[in-house]
Amino acid sequence: MKKVYETTREFEDAVTGMLAGIAPPEDLDVFFSLFEEARYSDHEIGADQRDRAINALQSIINHISASLGDRKSTRLNSSHW
């Protein structure tokens, strides 16, 4: 959970550390950069930025899901022995 006193980049660093080896840091960077732009800029975010954010988030979700599937598979295989 993001702490009130954390900046977006501090939160990104914490999440990147937690997801090291699971989700590509490039996807996290794209997602958080677009979040910052949407949150702190004065201009509207267009469909291109929205689609890039959705794609980055979907990639992160896919990597987490694959990692959890691998861990579940490893736990199941080791419990049979």
Backbone as CSV, one residue per row, in Angstrom:
resi,resn,N_x,N_y,N_z,CA_x,CA_y,CA_z,C_x,C_y,C_z
1,MET,0.837,-1.180,0.000,0.000,0.000,0.000,0.885,1.248,0.000
2,LYS,0.484,2.215,-0.780,1.217,3.478,-0.849,0.983,4.249,0.438
3,LYS,2.059,4.680,1.036,1.972,5.497,2.235,1.698,6.941,1.826
4,VAL,1.000,7.684,2.667,0.599,9.048,2.351,1.809,9.916,2.008
5,TYR,2.920,9.719,2.702,4.085,10.573,2.511,4.971,10.138,1.346
6,GLU,4.672,9.018,0.705,5.490,8.551,-0.410,5.133,9.272,-1.700
7,THR,6.161,9.587,-2.477,5.915,10.102,-3.817,5.577,8.917,-4.719
8,THR,5.083,9.229,-5.895,4.781,8.170,-6.854,6.045,7.384,-7.187
9,ARG,7.161,8.072,-7.358,8.417,7.379,-7.698,8.917,6.516,-6.544
10,GLU,8.731,6.959,-5.305,9.107,6.123,-4.162,8.240,4.868,-4.115
11,PHE,6.955,5.039,-4.384,6.054,3.893,-4.440,6.449,2.963,-5.585
12,GLU,6.783,3.546,-6.734,7.220,2.742,-7.877,8.466,1.937,-7.510
13,ASP,9.423,2.559,-6.839,10.638,1.845,-6.431,10.312,0.674,-5.512
14,ALA,9.378,0.881,-4.579,8.982,-0.194,-3.667,8.307,-1.337,-4.430
15,VAL,7.400,-0.994,-5.339,6.702,-2.022,-6.129,7.687,-2.748,-7.041
16,THR,8.585,-2.001,-7.673,9.591,-2.606,-8.551,10.450,-3.581,-7.760
17,GLY,10.812,-3.209,-6.544,11.589,-4.111,-5.693,10.821,-5.372,-5.340
18,MET,9.542,-5.226,-5.042,8.719,-6.389,-4.692,8.502,-7.312,-5.890
19,LEU,8.439,-6.720,-7.072,8.156,-7.511,-8.272,9.416,-7.828,-9.076
20,ALA,10.582,-7.605,-8.481,11.843,-7.890,-9.179,11.878,-9.351,-9.613
21,GLY,12.196,-9.555,-10.867,12.239,-10.902,-11.408,10.883,-11.457,-11.796
22,ILE,9.836,-10.704,-11.539,8.482,-11.158,-11.888,7.921,-10.320,-13.028
23,ALA,7.836,-9.011,-12.814,7.300,-8.107,-13.832,8.437,-7.241,-14.370
24,PRO,8.457,-7.022,-15.669,9.518,-6.194,-16.254,9.479,-4.768,-15.712
25,PRO,10.615,-4.247,-15.257,10.638,-2.878,-14.738,10.215,-1.854,-15.784
26,GLU,10.400,-2.163,-17.069,9.995,-1.246,-18.129,8.486,-1.038,-18.116
27,ASP,7.723,-2.120,-17.890,6.268,-2.004,-17.846,5.831,-1.155,-16.657
28,LEU,6.479,-1.366,-15.521,6.159,-0.565,-14.341,6.474,0.900,-14.585
29,ASP,7.610,1.161,-15.224,8.002,2.542,-15.499,7.005,3.219,-16.435
30,VAL,6.588,2.514,-17.485,5.594,3.065,-18.415,4.301,3.377,-17.663
31,PHE,3.849,2.432,-16.862,2.592,2.614,-16.147,2.659,3.797,-15.187
32,PHE,3.716,3.856,-14.377,3.822,4.942,-13.403,4.074,6.291,-14.084
33,SER,4.812,6.306,-15.176,5.033,7.562,-15.905,3.714,8.114,-16.444
34,LEU,2.913,7.229,-16.996,1.611,7.660,-17.506,0.692,8.087,-16.368
35,PHE,0.767,7.386,-15.244,-0.016,7.802,-14.075,0.372,9.210,-13.645
36,GLU,1.676,9.462,-13.549,2.141,10.790,-13.156,1.666,11.862,-14.137
37,GLU,1.749,11.538,-15.416,1.308,12.506,-16.425,-0.179,12.798,-16.261
38,ALA,-0.966,11.749,-16.073,-2.411,11.936,-15.919,-2.745,12.693,-14.632
39,ARG,-2.010,12.400,-13.594,-2.302,12.991,-12.287,-1.834,14.438,-12.161
40,TYR,-0.663,14.720,-12.697,-0.038,16.001,-12.392,0.038,16.988,-13.561
41,SER,-0.296,16.579,-14.768,-0.225,17.516,-15.887,-1.556,18.243,-16.057
42,ASP,-1.493,19.327,-16.802,-2.701,20.112,-17.044,-3.449,19.679,-18.300
43,HIS,-2.798,18.886,-19.141,-3.455,18.491,-20.383,-4.211,17.172,-20.212
44,GLU,-5.131,16.962,-21.118,-5.911,15.726,-21.082,-5.083,14.569,-21.612
45,ILE,-5.367,13.411,-21.093,-4.707,12.187,-21.544,-5.574,11.584,-22.646
46,GLY,-4.937,11.276,-23.755,-5.673,10.759,-24.899,-5.747,9.248,-24.925
47,ALA,-6.364,8.754,-25.970,-6.562,7.320,-26.130,-5.236,6.570,-26.233
48,ASP,-4.229,7.194,-26.850,-2.928,6.539,-26.988,-2.300,6.278,-25.622
49,GLN,-2.308,7.299,-24.757,-1.746,7.120,-23.420,-2.570,6.122,-22.614
50,ARG,-3.885,6.196,-22.740,-4.757,5.246,-22.048,-4.432,3.826,-22.465
51,ASP,-4.321,3.609,-23.774,-4.034,2.270,-24.286,-2.660,1.780,-23.842
52,ARG,-1.669,2.677,-23.812,-0.329,2.297,-23.344,-0.375,1.901,-21.865
53,ALA,-1.139,2.642,-21.062,-1.264,2.315,-19.635,-1.957,0.965,-19.450
54,ILE,-3.011,0.726,-20.195,-3.736,-0.545,-20.108,-2.829,-1.695,-20.528
55,ASN,-2.089,-1.515,-21.617,-1.184,-2.570,-22.082,-0.084,-2.865,-21.066
56,ALA,0.478,-1.814,-20.471,1.526,-2.016,-19.462,0.960,-2.737,-18.247
57,LEU,-0.214,-2.314,-17.792,-0.831,-2.958,-16.631,-1.189,-4.409,-16.941
58,GLN,-1.695,-4.669,-18.121,-2.034,-6.045,-18.492,-0.791,-6.918,-18.533
59,SER,0.302,-6.382,-19.032,1.557,-7.126,-19.053,2.013,-7.450,-17.632
60,ILE,1.911,-6.468,-16.731,2.292,-6.689,-15.335,1.418,-7.782,-14.727
61,ILE,0.124,-7.709,-14.955,-0.809,-8.716,-14.438,-0.472,-10.093,-14.991
62,ASN,-0.194,-10.163,-16.292,0.147,-11.452,-16.905,1.404,-12.053,-16.289
63,HIS,2.423,-11.214,-16.038,3.656,-11.712,-15.437,3.428,-12.186,-14.003
64,ILE,2.623,-11.454,-13.252,2.320,-11.870,-11.877,1.544,-13.184,-11.897
65,SER,0.548,-13.281,-12.770,-0.245,-14.508,-12.875,0.620,-15.698,-13.256
66,ALA,1.516,-15.485,-14.217,2.416,-16.571,-14.630,3.320,-16.983,-13.479
67,SER,3.796,-16.013,-12.729,4.662,-16.313,-11.592,3.904,-17.094,-10.520
68,LEU,2.693,-16.689,-10.241,1.889,-17.405,-9.252,1.557,-18.810,-9.733
69,GLY,1.306,-18.940,-11.023,1.051,-20.266,-11.584,2.266,-21.157,-11.460
70,ASP,3.456,-20.600,-11.710,4.690,-21.360,-11.576,4.906,-21.783,-10.135
71,ARG,4.645,-20.887,-9.207,4.824,-21.220,-7.787,3.834,-22.279,-7.349
72,LYS,2.588,-22.142,-7.800,1.569,-23.133,-7.446,1.962,-24.487,-8.007
73,SER,2.413,-24.502,-9.253,2.852,-25.737,-9.887,4.024,-26.350,-9.129
74,THR,4.978,-25.508,-8.723,6.142,-26.000,-7.991,5.708,-26.564,-6.648
75,ARG,4.790,-25.884,-5.960,4.309,-26.391,-4.665,3.594,-27.713,-4.856
76,LEU,2.759,-27.826,-5.881,2.039,-29.067,-6.120,2.983,-30.214,-6.450
77,ASN,3.959,-29.940,-7.295,4.918,-30.987,-7.672,5.742,-31.436,-6.478
78,SER,6.181,-30.514,-5.632,7.016,-30.889,-4.507,6.204,-31.577,-3.414
79,SER,4.886,-31.319,-3.352,4.083,-31.954,-2.321,3.767,-33.407,-2.657
80,HIS,3.937,-33.767,-3.917,3.694,-35.157,-4.301,4.866,-36.062,-3.949
81,TRP,6.016,-35.488,-3.647,7.200,-36.294,-3.353,7.326,-36.372,-1.901
